[in-house]
Coordinates of C-alpha atoms in Angstrom, one line a residue:
M1 CA -0.3 -0.1 0.0
S2 CA 1.3 3.1 -1.0
L3 CA 1.5 6.8 0.9
L4 CA -2.3 7.4 1.5
S5 CA -3.7 10.8 1.4
S6 CA -7.1 12.0 2.9
R7 CA -8.3 11.9 -0.6
S8 CA -7.1 9.3 -1.7
L9 CA -8.4 6.9 1.1
R10 CA -10.8 8.8 0.3
L11 CA -11.2 7.0 -3.1
V12 CA -10.6 4.0 -2.4
S13 CA -13.0 3.7 -0.1
R14 CA -15.7 4.8 -2.7
V15 CA -15.3 1.0 -4.9
P16 CA -18.4 -1.0 -4.2
V17 CA -18.7 -4.5 -3.7
F18 CA -21.9 -5.4 -5.0
S19 CA -21.8 -9.2 -4.5
R20 CA -24.0 -10.4 -1.3
F21 CA -22.3 -13.5 0.5
A22 CA -24.6 -16.3 0.6
S23 CA -22.0 -17.8 3.2
T24 CA -23.0 -18.9 6.6
K25 CA -20.3 -18.0 8.2
S26 CA -20.7 -16.1 11.8
L27 CA -20.3 -12.5 12.7
R28 CA -17.2 -14.0 14.6
E29 CA -15.6 -16.3 12.2
T30 CA -16.0 -13.5 8.8
L31 CA -13.7 -11.1 10.9
Q32 CA -11.4 -13.6 12.2
E33 CA -10.4 -13.5 8.2
I34 CA -11.0 -10.3 8.1
V35 CA -8.8 -8.9 10.6
P36 CA -5.1 -10.4 9.2
Q37 CA -5.8 -8.7 6.0
K38 CA -6.1 -5.7 7.2
Q39 CA -3.6 -5.7 9.4
A40 CA -1.2 -6.7 6.8
Q41 CA -2.3 -3.1 4.6
L42 CA -2.0 -1.0 7.9
R43 CA 1.6 -2.3 8.3
A44 CA 2.5 -1.7 4.7
L45 CA 1.0 2.1 5.0
V46 CA 3.2 2.6 8.2
D47 CA 5.9 1.3 6.6
N48 CA 6.2 4.1 3.3
L49 CA 5.3 6.6 6.4
I50 CA 8.8 8.3 5.8
G51 CA 10.0 11.8 6.1
G52 CA 7.1 12.5 7.9
M53 CA 3.2 14.1 7.3
R54 CA 3.3 17.9 7.7
G55 CA 0.6 19.5 6.2
L56 CA -0.9 16.0 5.0
K57 CA -4.3 15.6 6.4
V58 CA -5.3 11.7 6.4
M59 CA -8.4 9.8 9.0
L60 CA -8.5 6.2 9.3
W61 CA -11.3 5.5 9.7
E62 CA -13.2 1.7 8.8
G63 CA -16.9 1.9 8.6
S64 CA -17.5 5.2 6.6
V65 CA -16.3 7.9 4.4
L66 CA -18.0 11.6 4.1
D67 CA -17.4 12.6 1.0
P68 CA -18.6 16.5 0.5
N69 CA -19.9 16.3 -2.7
E70 CA -21.2 12.8 -2.5
G71 CA -22.4 12.4 1.3
I72 CA -21.8 9.3 3.3
R73 CA -20.4 5.9 1.9
F74 CA -20.4 2.5 3.9
H75 CA -17.2 0.4 2.7
G76 CA -18.2 2.2 -0.7
H77 CA -21.6 1.3 -0.6
T78 CA -24.1 4.7 -1.1
I79 CA -27.2 5.3 1.1
P80 CA -29.0 3.9 -2.0
D81 CA -26.8 1.0 -2.3
C82 CA -27.3 0.3 0.8
Q83 CA -31.2 0.0 0.7
K84 CA -31.3 -2.4 -2.0
L85 CA -28.1 -4.5 -0.7
L86 CA -29.0 -4.3 3.0
T87 CA -31.5 -7.0 4.7
P88 CA -35.0 -5.7 5.7
A89 CA -36.7 -7.1 8.9
K90 CA -39.2 -9.4 8.1
G91 CA -42.2 -8.2 6.2
G92 CA -40.5 -4.9 6.1
K93 CA -38.9 -2.8 3.3
E94 CA -36.0 -0.8 5.2
I95 CA -32.6 -1.3 6.2
I96 CA -32.2 -2.8 9.5
A97 CA -28.9 -2.3 12.6
E98 CA -28.1 -5.5 12.2
S99 CA -27.4 -5.5 8.2
M100 CA -25.9 -2.2 8.6
L101 CA -23.7 -3.4 11.5
W102 CA -22.6 -6.2 9.9
L103 CA -21.3 -4.1 6.8
L104 CA -19.7 -1.5 8.8
L105 CA -17.7 -4.3 11.1
T106 CA -16.6 -6.7 7.9
G107 CA -17.1 -4.6 5.1
Q108 CA -19.1 -7.1 3.5
I109 CA -23.3 -7.9 2.8
P110 CA -24.4 -10.2 5.0
S111 CA -26.7 -12.9 3.6
E112 CA -29.9 -13.2 5.3
E113 CA -29.6 -15.9 7.1
Q114 CA -26.5 -13.9 8.8
T115 CA -28.7 -10.8 9.5
R116 CA -31.0 -13.4 11.3
S117 CA -28.6 -14.9 12.9
L118 CA -27.1 -11.4 14.3
S119 CA -31.0 -10.4 15.2
R120 CA -31.3 -13.4 16.9
E121 CA -28.3 -13.3 19.5
L122 CA -29.0 -9.3 19.9
A123 CA -31.9 -10.7 21.1
E124 CA -31.2 -13.2 23.4
N125 CA -28.8 -10.9 24.9
G126 CA -30.3 -8.3 25.2
E127 CA -31.8 -8.3 28.7
L128 CA -30.8 -5.9 31.7
P129 CA -29.4 -7.2 34.3
D130 CA -30.8 -6.0 37.8
Y131 CA -28.5 -4.2 39.1
L132 CA -29.3 -1.8 36.1
E133 CA -32.7 -1.5 36.3
K134 CA -32.2 -0.8 39.8
L135 CA -29.8 2.0 39.2
I136 CA -32.0 3.7 36.3
D137 CA -35.6 3.1 38.3
S138 CA -33.6 5.5 40.9
F139 CA -32.8 8.3 38.5
P140 CA -34.7 11.1 38.9
K141 CA -37.9 12.2 36.2
T142 CA -35.9 15.3 36.3
L143 CA -32.6 14.3 35.1
H144 CA -31.7 14.5 31.0
P145 CA -32.7 11.2 29.7
M146 CA -29.1 11.3 28.1
T147 CA -27.4 11.8 31.9
Q148 CA -29.1 9.1 32.2
M149 CA -27.9 7.0 29.6
G150 CA -24.5 7.9 30.0
M151 CA -24.7 6.8 33.5
A152 CA -26.4 3.9 32.9
V153 CA -23.9 2.8 29.6
A154 CA -21.0 3.3 32.1
A155 CA -22.1 1.0 34.6
L156 CA -21.8 -1.9 32.2
N157 CA -18.3 -1.5 32.7
Q158 CA -18.4 -4.1 35.5
E159 CA -19.6 -6.8 32.7
S160 CA -16.6 -5.8 30.1
K161 CA -14.3 -8.8 29.4
F162 CA -12.3 -7.1 28.0
A163 CA -11.4 -5.2 31.2
A164 CA -11.3 -8.5 32.9
A165 CA -9.0 -10.3 30.0
Y166 CA -7.3 -7.0 30.2
E167 CA -6.3 -7.5 33.6
K168 CA -5.0 -11.1 33.6
G169 CA -2.8 -10.3 30.9
V170 CA -4.1 -11.0 28.0
K171 CA -2.4 -11.0 24.0
K172 CA -2.2 -7.7 22.8
T173 CA -3.2 -9.2 19.6
E174 CA -6.5 -11.0 21.0
Y175 CA -7.8 -7.1 22.0
W176 CA -10.2 -7.1 19.5
T177 CA -11.8 -10.4 20.3
Y178 CA -13.1 -9.2 23.8
T179 CA -13.5 -5.6 22.3
L180 CA -16.2 -6.7 19.5
E181 CA -17.7 -9.0 22.9
D182 CA -17.9 -6.1 24.9
S183 CA -19.3 -4.0 22.0
L184 CA -22.2 -6.6 20.7
N185 CA -23.3 -7.3 24.2
L186 CA -23.7 -3.0 24.5
I187 CA -25.7 -3.0 21.6
A188 CA -27.6 -6.0 22.4
K189 CA -28.1 -3.6 25.7
L190 CA -29.0 -0.6 24.1
P191 CA -32.8 -0.9 23.5
A192 CA -34.3 -1.9 26.7
L193 CA -31.7 0.6 28.6
A194 CA -33.2 3.5 26.4
A195 CA -36.6 2.4 26.2
R196 CA -36.4 1.9 30.6
I197 CA -35.2 5.4 30.6
Y198 CA -37.8 6.9 28.1
R199 CA -40.7 5.2 30.8
N200 CA -39.3 5.9 33.9
T201 CA -39.0 10.0 32.6
Y202 CA -42.4 10.2 30.9
Y203 CA -44.9 7.2 31.2
P204 CA -43.5 5.6 34.8
E205 CA -46.9 3.6 35.0
K206 CA -46.4 1.4 31.7
Q207 CA -45.0 -1.7 31.7
L208 CA -42.3 -2.5 29.9
P209 CA -42.7 -5.4 27.5
K210 CA -40.5 -8.4 27.4
L211 CA -38.2 -9.0 24.2
D212 CA -39.1 -11.0 21.4
P213 CA -36.2 -13.1 20.3
G214 CA -38.1 -13.0 16.5
E215 CA -37.3 -9.3 16.1
D216 CA -35.0 -7.0 15.0
L217 CA -33.3 -4.7 17.5
V218 CA -35.2 -2.1 16.4
G219 CA -38.5 -3.5 16.3
N220 CA -37.6 -4.9 19.8
Y221 CA -36.9 -1.0 21.0
V222 CA -40.1 0.6 19.0
N223 CA -41.8 -2.1 20.6
M224 CA -40.5 -1.4 24.2
L225 CA -41.4 2.5 23.3
G226 CA -45.1 1.9 22.9
Y227 CA -45.3 2.1 19.4
G228 CA -45.2 -1.7 18.6
N229 CA -48.9 -1.3 16.6
N230 CA -47.7 1.6 14.9
E231 CA -45.7 0.4 11.4
G232 CA -44.4 3.6 10.1
M233 CA -43.3 4.4 13.0
K234 CA -41.1 1.2 13.4
E235 CA -39.9 1.6 9.7
Y236 CA -38.8 4.8 10.2
L237 CA -36.9 4.3 13.1
R238 CA -35.2 1.1 10.9
L239 CA -34.3 3.8 8.6
Y240 CA -32.9 6.2 10.6
I241 CA -31.1 4.0 12.9
A242 CA -29.0 2.8 9.6
L243 CA -28.4 5.9 8.1
H244 CA -27.2 7.4 11.4
G245 CA -24.9 4.7 12.6
D246 CA -21.7 5.6 11.3
H247 CA -20.5 9.0 9.8
E248 CA -17.0 9.2 9.6
G249 CA -14.7 9.9 12.6
G250 CA -14.5 13.5 12.9
N251 CA -17.6 14.3 14.5
V252 CA -17.5 14.8 18.5
S253 CA -19.6 11.4 19.7
A254 CA -17.5 9.3 17.2
H255 CA -13.7 11.0 17.9
T256 CA -14.7 10.8 21.5
A257 CA -15.4 7.4 21.7
H258 CA -12.0 6.3 19.8
L259 CA -10.1 9.1 22.2
V260 CA -11.0 7.6 25.5
G261 CA -10.6 4.1 23.8
S262 CA -7.4 4.8 22.5
A263 CA -6.5 5.0 26.5
L264 CA -7.8 1.0 26.5
S265 CA -10.9 2.1 28.2
D266 CA -13.2 -1.1 27.9
P267 CA -16.3 -0.6 25.1
Y268 CA -18.7 0.9 27.4
L269 CA -16.2 3.7 29.3
S270 CA -15.6 4.9 25.4
Y271 CA -19.5 5.0 24.6
A272 CA -19.9 6.4 27.8
A273 CA -17.8 9.0 27.0
S274 CA -19.5 9.5 23.3
L275 CA -22.7 9.9 24.5
F276 CA -22.0 13.1 27.0
G277 CA -20.5 14.1 23.5
L278 CA -23.6 13.6 21.5
A279 CA -26.0 15.4 24.4
G280 CA -24.0 18.8 23.2
P281 CA -26.4 21.3 21.4
L282 CA -24.0 21.4 18.8
H283 CA -24.1 17.7 17.8
G284 CA -26.7 16.3 19.0
L285 CA -29.5 18.4 19.7
A286 CA -30.2 19.9 16.1
N287 CA -33.0 18.5 14.8
Q288 CA -34.8 19.2 17.9
E289 CA -33.7 22.6 17.3
V290 CA -35.6 22.3 13.6
L291 CA -38.5 20.9 15.2
R292 CA -39.0 23.8 17.5
W293 CA -38.1 26.2 14.6
M294 CA -40.9 24.4 11.9
L295 CA -43.6 24.5 14.8
A296 CA -42.6 28.4 15.8
M297 CA -43.2 28.8 11.8
Q298 CA -46.1 26.8 11.5
K299 CA -47.5 28.8 14.3
S300 CA -47.2 32.2 12.9
I301 CA -48.2 31.5 9.1
G302 CA -50.4 28.4 9.5
E303 CA -50.9 24.5 8.9
D304 CA -50.8 25.2 4.7
G305 CA -48.8 28.0 4.4
T306 CA -47.6 29.2 1.0
H307 CA -43.9 29.1 -0.8
E308 CA -44.0 32.8 -0.3
Q309 CA -44.9 32.8 3.7
I310 CA -42.3 30.5 4.2
K311 CA -39.6 32.7 2.2
D312 CA -40.4 35.9 4.2
Y313 CA -40.0 33.7 7.2
L314 CA -36.8 32.7 6.6
W315 CA -35.9 35.7 6.4
K316 CA -37.3 37.4 9.4
T317 CA -35.2 34.7 11.0
L318 CA -31.8 35.4 9.0
N319 CA -32.6 39.6 9.5
G320 CA -32.8 38.7 13.3
G321 CA -29.2 37.7 13.4
Q322 CA -30.5 33.8 13.7
V323 CA -29.5 30.7 11.7
V324 CA -31.7 28.5 9.7
P325 CA -31.7 25.4 11.5
G326 CA -31.5 22.4 9.4
Y327 CA -29.3 23.8 6.3
G328 CA -26.2 23.3 6.0
H329 CA -23.4 21.1 7.2
G330 CA -19.5 21.2 8.3
V331 CA -18.6 18.6 5.9
L332 CA -21.1 18.4 3.1
R333 CA -21.4 21.1 0.0
D334 CA -24.1 19.1 -1.6
P335 CA -27.2 17.9 -0.2
D336 CA -27.8 15.5 2.1
P337 CA -28.3 11.7 0.9
R338 CA -29.6 11.2 4.2
F339 CA -32.2 13.8 4.1
T340 CA -33.2 12.5 0.6
A341 CA -34.0 9.2 2.1
L342 CA -36.1 10.5 4.7
Q343 CA -37.5 12.6 2.8
Q344 CA -38.4 9.5 -0.3
F345 CA -39.6 7.9 3.4
C346 CA -42.4 10.2 3.4
D347 CA -43.0 10.1 -0.5
V348 CA -44.3 6.5 -0.1
R349 CA -45.6 6.3 3.5
P350 CA -49.7 7.0 3.2
E351 CA -49.7 8.9 6.7
L352 CA -47.1 10.9 5.9
K353 CA -48.7 12.9 2.8
D354 CA -51.1 14.5 4.3
S355 CA -48.9 14.9 7.7
A356 CA -48.8 19.3 8.0
I357 CA -45.7 19.0 9.7
I358 CA -44.2 16.9 6.7
K359 CA -45.5 18.7 4.1
L360 CA -43.9 22.0 5.4
V361 CA -40.6 20.5 5.8
K362 CA -40.9 20.0 1.9
K363 CA -42.2 23.2 1.1
T364 CA -39.6 24.9 2.7
S365 CA -36.4 22.7 1.4
E366 CA -38.0 24.2 -1.8
V367 CA -37.3 28.1 -0.7
A368 CA -34.6 27.4 1.5
P369 CA -32.0 27.2 -0.6
G370 CA -32.8 30.0 -2.6
V371 CA -32.7 32.5 0.0
L372 CA -29.5 31.3 1.9
R373 CA -27.8 31.9 -1.6
E374 CA -29.3 35.2 -2.1
H375 CA -28.2 35.5 2.0
G376 CA -24.7 34.4 0.7
K377 CA -23.2 33.3 3.8
T378 CA -23.4 29.7 3.8
K379 CA -21.1 27.4 1.7
N380 CA -24.2 25.2 1.7
P381 CA -27.4 25.8 1.5
N382 CA -29.4 22.6 0.9
P383 CA -30.9 21.4 4.2
N384 CA -29.1 18.6 5.7
V385 CA -30.5 15.2 8.2
D386 CA -31.9 17.4 10.7
A387 CA -34.4 18.9 8.4
T388 CA -36.5 16.5 8.9
S389 CA -35.8 13.9 10.9
G390 CA -36.9 15.5 13.8
C391 CA -40.2 16.4 12.4
L392 CA -40.8 12.6 11.4
L393 CA -40.5 11.5 15.4
Y394 CA -43.1 14.7 16.2
H395 CA -45.6 13.7 13.4
Y396 CA -45.7 9.8 15.2
G397 CA -46.3 11.0 18.1
L398 CA -43.2 11.1 20.0
T399 CA -43.1 14.2 20.7
E400 CA -40.7 14.3 24.2
F401 CA -38.1 16.1 22.8
K402 CA -34.8 15.6 25.0
Y403 CA -35.5 12.1 24.6
Y404 CA -34.6 12.9 20.7
T405 CA -30.9 12.4 21.2
V406 CA -31.3 9.1 23.1
I407 CA -32.5 7.6 19.7
F408 CA -29.2 8.6 18.0
G409 CA -27.7 7.2 20.9
V410 CA -28.9 3.8 20.2
S411 CA -27.5 4.5 16.3
R412 CA -24.4 6.0 16.5
A413 CA -23.2 2.9 18.6
L414 CA -23.1 0.9 15.7
G415 CA -20.2 3.1 14.2
A416 CA -18.7 4.7 17.3
L417 CA -18.1 0.9 18.6
T418 CA -17.2 -0.5 15.0
Q419 CA -14.3 2.1 14.9
L420 CA -12.8 0.6 18.5
V421 CA -13.0 -3.0 17.8
W422 CA -10.7 -1.7 14.5
D423 CA -8.6 0.3 16.7
R424 CA -7.7 -2.7 19.0
A425 CA -7.1 -4.9 15.7
L426 CA -5.0 -2.6 14.0
S427 CA -3.2 -1.5 17.0
M428 CA 0.2 -1.3 16.0
D429 CA 1.7 -3.4 19.0
A430 CA -0.2 -5.9 17.7
I431 CA 0.8 -5.6 14.1
K432 CA 4.2 -5.5 15.0
K433 CA 3.9 -8.6 17.6
I434 CA 2.2 -10.4 14.4
V435 CA 5.7 -9.4 12.0
E436 CA 7.6 -10.6 14.5
K437 CA 6.0 -14.0 14.3
A438 CA 6.0 -14.0 10.8

């Protein structure tokens, strides 16, 4: 492997592999084959880093690449690619978390059998231990849901197989296998953990349903949130969680998990830190701010506001010294393909065609780019995923704004924990040991 700039790395990551692997190998068996290949690639890269890297920007991130013009790609696959190739839920049409997790971890498209097997494994390991249920139940209702989530995830650290193995002096070449076990265990428990926080904070009188071993990860999550009979909500959250699972490593939550993990903190502690970064207003609260702004505009111009009224309200916002939330992006310079995917979801779901808030989102996306270009102070006047994601939750009846970031936290675990596994597998100490034995 030759010296790669960030541009070169992006180009390499764009090459899609459009074959569905019919193998029945487990996730662990698949990774056992892939890890040595990746280690060899990284060793070749490091061997070529002669003369320093001053002024050269390089990010090594395993699961995804964020291109300013094309948007996100997961191991070379665009969102439309993933929608065609990744296994949906039984009877559903949208990507499920398990198939996206497999792709992020291995770079391969899982077979339906592999996806269903992973779903069963996660459901079977999804129940919370008694001590964690008691801890979550002890939190005051006034404690922010994200604070509760971070504390609960950190408390799972006492189950860490990686921490236990490290204490016993496990070989560095085996770090990644224990990190994988912790990561899968955490992902399995996040739906029950997040749903318990929702129940305790907003509906303490309700009983939580049991995990269904035949359901996918998000299907069980939605059931425990109390929306099990709402197929539209279930399909939406499947799509939302898959699309938000990874967005390269430069954002606060992904970088924080990577940074804390670099101290060999176990996945529970690393991801707890990530969640507290995600809780910040400039990261995980964006779709709430969009929704508040949309509802304020709706109150001002009415549910059937015209394009001209929306244009006037946009200028009122800008002339008041405020930004239009949900537009522009720190990296993207073209429309966010995640927004496009959610709008396509809106277009095909019958219950959304007459939704006042969803229609207002669409009209605003038709007007706002032109206003923002005329305003001249934004590099990207196009809508990002936050322009519609919170409004969809609101339409489906989940109106507790503070909880929205918890859903984001369930999703982002897919990518952040994938990277922790590969951080361990590709650690230079581990690769050095492998080379010495060769």
